[in-house]
C-alpha cells in the first residue's frame, strides 16, 4: 500500500494516494469515545468475552482426540473464512445501505469504524481498544455462550458427537471479534512486527489487500477480518450481484444516500485522479 499522505485543504484532506476525503474530525466519534456508558459496557463485554473464550477453548483442548487433528485444522480454517464472510456482510451493509449519520439512540461501536469510510478512511484509526471491541464483544458474547453451554452441559458422548460443530462455532465467533481491530491495523503504517507477520499470513487483514477496496466503485475486498473470503466472493462478483438483486426488488440503489449527501466531495475526488 502506498504511504499515507495528509494535506489539509479547506476542511478536507488528501490522503490514500491523493484521494479527496472529508477532514478527519467527527463529532459523533468524539461523543462515542467520551461516552462513559459505552466505555463501561465495553469493558464488561471484553472481559466477559475473553472469559468465555478461555472456557471454550480450554474445554475443546481437553476433549480433543489426536486422531481428529486433520479435521480440527480443516474446521478451524472454515471458521476463519466464515468469520471473514460475516465481517464482509456487516461492512458491505454499512457502506452500501447504511446511513452516514445515525441517531444517538442507535449509535453503536459495531458499525462506527465503517460509516462514511471511503470519504474518511482514517476514521477507524482514531478509535481506541475498548471502543473498537466493546459492542462487538457484547454481541459475540451471546454467540459464544452457545458452544460454552454445549461443552458444560452435554454428556461426554454428545461432546464427541458434536465436537466439530462446537469447534466451528467457537472459532468463527472468536476470529470474528478481531474484525474491527484487523481493519484498523490495515489502515496504519507503523505496526509491530508480529502484526505485519500475521497480515502476511492472512491471519489478519493485509494492508495491501484491503487497499484495493478503496478503489471506486467499491465492490471488492469487503471482508475485513483476514481477507480469505474475498477471493471466492470477488471471483463471482458476489456483492455486485446482491446489490443488483436488492435494487431490482426494492427500486433503491446501493449508496444512493452517499451520492446525494456527499456528491460534491466525490466529484472533487474524481477530478484529482
Short mmCIF file of C-alpha atoms in Angstrom, two decimals:
data_model
loop_
_atom_site.label_atom_id
_atom_site.label_comp_id
_atom_site.label_asym_id
_atom_site.label_seq_id
_atom_site.Cartn_x
_atom_site.Cartn_y
_atom_site.Cartn_z
CA UNK A 1 0.00 0.00 0.00
CA UNK A 2 1.27 3.45 -0.83
CA UNK A 3 2.34 5.72 2.00
CA UNK A 4 -0.47 7.70 3.58
CA UNK A 5 -0.25 11.44 2.94
CA UNK A 6 -2.27 14.05 4.79
CA UNK A 7 -2.57 17.51 3.24
CA UNK A 8 -5.31 19.77 4.64
CA UNK A 9 -7.50 21.56 2.10
CA UNK A 10 -10.43 23.66 3.32
CA UNK A 11 -11.85 21.22 5.88
CA UNK A 12 -10.80 18.23 3.77
CA UNK A 13 -7.60 16.28 3.46
CA UNK A 14 -5.81 14.50 0.67
CA UNK A 15 -4.99 11.01 1.85
CA UNK A 16 -4.50 7.49 0.50
CA UNK A 17 -2.97 8.20 -2.93
CA UNK A 18 -4.29 11.77 -3.05
CA UNK A 19 -7.95 10.80 -2.78
CA UNK A 20 -10.08 13.66 -1.51
CA UNK A 21 -11.78 12.85 1.78
CA UNK A 22 -13.52 14.90 4.44
CA UNK A 23 -11.42 16.18 7.32
CA UNK A 24 -10.70 13.61 9.98
CA UNK A 25 -12.81 15.36 12.63
CA UNK A 26 -16.03 13.76 13.74
CA UNK A 27 -18.44 14.90 16.45
CA UNK A 28 -20.20 11.52 16.52
CA UNK A 29 -16.91 9.71 17.02
CA UNK A 30 -15.76 12.09 19.74
CA UNK A 31 -19.10 11.69 21.51
CA UNK A 32 -18.78 7.90 21.45
CA UNK A 33 -15.20 7.97 22.73
CA UNK A 34 -16.23 10.12 25.70
CA UNK A 35 -19.45 8.24 26.49
CA UNK A 36 -18.95 6.64 29.93
CA UNK A 37 -21.84 4.19 29.46
CA UNK A 38 -20.30 2.94 26.21
CA UNK A 39 -16.91 2.53 27.87
CA UNK A 40 -18.20 0.66 30.92
CA UNK A 41 -20.33 -1.56 28.72
CA UNK A 42 -17.32 -2.18 26.50
CA UNK A 43 -15.01 -3.10 29.40
CA UNK A 44 -17.54 -5.55 30.84
CA UNK A 45 -18.17 -7.07 27.40
CA UNK A 46 -14.46 -7.51 26.62
CA UNK A 47 -13.78 -9.21 29.97
CA UNK A 48 -16.84 -11.45 29.60
CA UNK A 49 -15.96 -12.42 26.04
CA UNK A 50 -12.37 -13.19 27.00
CA UNK A 51 -13.55 -15.43 29.86
CA UNK A 52 -15.94 -17.29 27.54
CA UNK A 53 -13.15 -17.83 25.01
CA UNK A 54 -10.81 -19.22 27.66
CA UNK A 55 -13.55 -21.57 28.85
CA UNK A 56 -14.50 -22.74 25.35
CA UNK A 57 -11.02 -23.41 24.02
CA UNK A 58 -9.77 -24.95 27.27
CA UNK A 59 -12.60 -27.50 27.13
CA UNK A 60 -12.13 -28.06 23.39
CA UNK A 61 -8.47 -28.82 24.02
CA UNK A 62 -9.41 -31.12 26.89
CA UNK A 63 -11.79 -33.16 24.75
CA UNK A 64 -9.75 -33.19 21.54
CA UNK A 65 -8.51 -36.56 20.32
CA UNK A 66 -5.22 -36.61 18.42
CA UNK A 67 -6.69 -38.59 15.54
CA UNK A 68 -9.12 -35.72 14.96
CA UNK A 69 -6.29 -33.24 14.29
CA UNK A 70 -6.58 -33.07 10.45
CA UNK A 71 -10.30 -32.35 10.69
CA UNK A 72 -9.72 -29.93 13.58
CA UNK A 73 -7.40 -27.91 11.33
CA UNK A 74 -9.91 -28.05 8.47
CA UNK A 75 -12.78 -26.89 10.69
CA UNK A 76 -10.58 -24.15 12.14
CA UNK A 77 -9.83 -22.88 8.65
CA UNK A 78 -13.55 -22.96 7.83
CA UNK A 79 -14.17 -20.87 10.95
CA UNK A 80 -11.61 -18.29 9.79
CA UNK A 81 -13.30 -17.99 6.39
CA UNK A 82 -16.81 -17.84 7.85
CA UNK A 83 -15.85 -15.11 10.30
CA UNK A 84 -14.33 -13.17 7.43
CA UNK A 85 -17.51 -13.56 5.38
CA UNK A 86 -19.70 -12.25 8.21
CA UNK A 87 -17.40 -9.23 8.63
CA UNK A 88 -17.84 -8.58 4.91
CA UNK A 89 -21.62 -8.69 5.27
CA UNK A 90 -21.56 -6.09 8.06
CA UNK A 91 -19.03 -3.95 6.18
CA UNK A 92 -20.99 -4.14 2.91
CA UNK A 93 -24.35 -3.39 4.55
CA UNK A 94 -22.98 -0.39 6.44
CA UNK A 95 -21.36 1.11 3.35
CA UNK A 96 -23.99 0.23 0.74
CA UNK A 97 -27.24 0.60 2.69
CA UNK A 98 -26.44 2.28 5.99
CA UNK A 99 -26.58 5.99 6.69
CA UNK A 100 -23.76 8.48 7.08
CA UNK A 101 -25.06 9.69 10.44
CA UNK A 102 -27.16 7.68 12.86
CA UNK A 103 -29.24 9.00 15.74
CA UNK A 104 -27.88 8.82 19.27
CA UNK A 105 -30.42 6.11 20.04
CA UNK A 106 -28.87 3.72 17.52
CA UNK A 107 -25.22 4.66 17.89
CA UNK A 108 -23.06 1.60 18.41
CA UNK A 109 -19.35 1.00 18.04
CA UNK A 110 -20.07 -2.07 15.90
CA UNK A 111 -20.53 -0.10 12.69
CA UNK A 112 -18.86 3.14 13.79
CA UNK A 113 -15.49 2.43 12.09
CA UNK A 114 -17.27 1.69 8.78
CA UNK A 115 -19.63 4.64 8.47
CA UNK A 116 -18.62 7.22 5.85
CA UNK A 117 -15.47 5.16 5.45
CA UNK A 118 -14.49 5.95 1.88
CA UNK A 119 -14.74 9.68 2.44
CA UNK A 120 -12.91 9.39 5.75
CA UNK A 121 -10.73 6.24 5.61
CA UNK A 122 -8.59 7.25 8.57
CA UNK A 123 -11.55 7.49 10.93
CA UNK A 124 -11.20 3.89 12.09
CA UNK A 125 -7.60 4.51 13.20
CA UNK A 126 -8.73 7.01 15.85
CA UNK A 127 -10.85 4.52 17.80
CA UNK A 128 -9.30 3.10 20.96
CA UNK A 129 -9.22 -0.54 22.05
CA UNK A 130 -12.31 -0.61 24.29
CA UNK A 131 -14.46 1.35 21.86
CA UNK A 132 -13.24 -0.79 18.96
CA UNK A 133 -14.01 -4.11 20.67
CA UNK A 134 -16.85 -3.19 23.02
CA UNK A 135 -20.10 -3.70 21.12
CA UNK A 136 -18.58 -6.48 19.04
CA UNK A 137 -17.96 -8.38 22.26
CA UNK A 138 -21.47 -7.60 23.53
CA UNK A 139 -22.97 -9.38 20.52
CA UNK A 140 -20.40 -12.16 20.20
CA UNK A 141 -20.53 -13.00 23.92
CA UNK A 142 -24.08 -14.16 23.30
CA UNK A 143 -22.87 -16.23 20.36
CA UNK A 144 -20.03 -17.76 22.37
CA UNK A 145 -22.47 -18.77 25.11
CA UNK A 146 -23.88 -21.41 22.76
CA UNK A 147 -20.72 -23.55 22.36
CA UNK A 148 -19.74 -22.94 26.00
CA UNK A 149 -23.17 -24.14 27.17
CA UNK A 150 -22.87 -27.23 24.98
CA UNK A 151 -19.45 -28.03 26.42
CA UNK A 152 -20.64 -27.55 30.01
CA UNK A 153 -23.98 -29.38 29.79
CA UNK A 154 -23.55 -32.11 27.18
CA UNK A 155 -22.55 -35.62 28.12
CA UNK A 156 -19.09 -36.76 27.06
CA UNK A 157 -20.63 -38.82 24.28
CA UNK A 158 -22.55 -35.83 22.90
CA UNK A 159 -19.49 -33.59 23.14
CA UNK A 160 -17.57 -36.02 20.93
CA UNK A 161 -20.54 -36.29 18.57
CA UNK A 162 -20.88 -32.53 18.13
CA UNK A 163 -17.21 -31.67 18.63
CA UNK A 164 -16.62 -30.25 15.15
CA UNK A 165 -19.78 -28.13 15.30
CA UNK A 166 -18.78 -26.72 18.69
CA UNK A 167 -15.26 -26.03 17.42
CA UNK A 168 -16.60 -24.35 14.28
CA UNK A 169 -18.90 -22.03 16.25
CA UNK A 170 -16.14 -21.19 18.74
CA UNK A 171 -13.53 -20.37 16.09
CA UNK A 172 -15.95 -18.36 13.96
CA UNK A 173 -17.01 -16.29 16.95
CA UNK A 174 -13.51 -15.78 18.33
CA UNK A 175 -11.99 -14.77 14.99
CA UNK A 176 -14.98 -12.60 14.15
CA UNK A 177 -14.28 -10.47 17.20
CA UNK A 178 -10.99 -9.28 15.65
CA UNK A 179 -12.64 -7.67 12.60
CA UNK A 180 -12.60 -4.02 13.71
CA UNK A 181 -9.07 -4.30 15.06
CA UNK A 182 -7.78 -6.04 11.92
CA UNK A 183 -9.41 -3.35 9.80
CA UNK A 184 -7.85 -0.60 11.91
CA UNK A 185 -4.39 -2.15 11.55
CA UNK A 186 -4.87 -2.40 7.78
CA UNK A 187 -5.07 1.41 7.71
CA UNK A 188 -1.98 2.02 9.85
CA UNK A 189 1.63 2.14 8.71
CA UNK A 190 3.72 1.77 11.86
CA UNK A 191 2.75 -1.66 13.15
CA UNK A 192 4.53 -4.18 15.40
CA UNK A 193 6.47 -6.87 13.55
CA UNK A 194 4.13 -9.61 14.82
CA UNK A 195 1.10 -7.82 13.36
CA UNK A 196 2.80 -7.46 9.98
CA UNK A 197 3.66 -11.17 10.08
CA UNK A 198 0.05 -12.14 10.82
CA UNK A 199 -1.05 -9.90 7.96
CA UNK A 200 1.32 -11.61 5.55
CA UNK A 201 -0.04 -14.99 6.64
CA UNK A 202 -3.64 -13.75 6.09
CA UNK A 203 -4.44 -14.45 9.73
CA UNK A 204 -5.14 -10.72 9.90
CA UNK A 205 -6.27 -8.48 7.05
CA UNK A 206 -3.23 -7.43 4.96
CA UNK A 207 -2.92 -3.70 4.30
CA UNK A 208 -2.15 -4.08 0.59
CA UNK A 209 -5.05 -6.49 0.16
CA UNK A 210 -7.51 -4.08 1.77
CA UNK A 211 -6.18 -1.12 -0.18
CA UNK A 212 -7.98 -2.34 -3.32
CA UNK A 213 -11.32 -1.99 -1.53
CA UNK A 214 -10.85 1.78 -1.58
CA UNK A 215 -10.81 1.97 -5.37
CA UNK A 216 -14.18 3.05 -6.87
CA UNK A 217 -16.77 1.63 -7.36
CA UNK A 218 -16.02 -0.12 -4.02
CA UNK A 219 -17.35 -3.55 -4.96
CA UNK A 220 -14.44 -5.79 -3.93
CA UNK A 221 -12.50 -6.81 -0.81
CA UNK A 222 -15.34 -6.16 1.65
CA UNK A 223 -14.27 -8.85 4.13
CA UNK A 224 -12.03 -7.27 6.75
CA UNK A 225 -11.11 -9.95 9.29
CA UNK A 226 -8.40 -11.75 7.34
CA UNK A 227 -9.44 -11.31 3.70
CA UNK A 228 -9.65 -15.03 2.93
CA UNK A 229 -13.30 -14.91 1.87
CA UNK A 230 -12.63 -12.07 -0.56
CA UNK A 231 -11.03 -14.35 -3.16
CA UNK A 232 -14.08 -16.53 -3.96
CA UNK A 233 -16.57 -13.68 -3.40
CA UNK A 234 -14.77 -11.28 -5.73
CA UNK A 235 -14.30 -14.01 -8.32
CA UNK A 236 -18.08 -14.38 -8.70
CA UNK A 237 -18.83 -10.63 -8.23
CA UNK A 238 -20.89 -11.54 -5.18
CA UNK A 239 -21.52 -8.08 -3.75
CA UNK A 240 -22.37 -6.53 -7.11
CA UNK A 241 -24.89 -9.27 -7.86
CA UNK A 242 -26.51 -8.97 -4.44
CA UNK A 243 -26.83 -5.20 -4.87
CA UNK A 244 -28.44 -5.66 -8.29
CA UNK A 245 -30.97 -8.11 -6.86
CA UNK A 246 -31.85 -5.80 -3.97
CA UNK A 247 -32.13 -2.80 -6.31
CA UNK A 248 -34.44 -4.76 -8.61
CA UNK A 249 -36.70 -5.79 -5.74
CA UNK A 250 -36.77 -2.51 -3.82
CA UNK A 251 -36.00 0.06 -6.50
CA UNK A 252 -33.31 1.55 -4.27
CA UNK A 253 -29.72 1.57 -5.49
CA UNK A 254 -26.82 0.96 -3.14
CA UNK A 255 -25.06 4.11 -1.88
CA UNK A 256 -27.78 6.46 -3.13
CA UNK A 257 -27.70 8.25 0.22
CA UNK A 258 -23.92 8.74 0.00
CA UNK A 259 -24.01 10.07 -3.54
CA UNK A 260 -26.77 12.54 -2.66
CA UNK A 261 -25.25 13.78 0.59
CA UNK A 262 -21.61 13.83 -0.49
CA UNK A 263 -21.74 14.33 -4.24
CA UNK A 264 -19.51 17.39 -4.14
CA UNK A 265 -16.76 15.51 -2.33
CA UNK A 266 -16.98 12.53 -4.69
CA UNK A 267 -16.88 14.81 -7.73
CA UNK A 268 -13.79 16.57 -6.37
CA UNK A 269 -12.22 13.16 -5.79
CA UNK A 270 -12.67 12.25 -9.45
CA UNK A 271 -11.04 15.50 -10.57
CA UNK A 272 -7.85 14.63 -8.68
CA UNK A 273 -7.48 11.16 -10.21
#
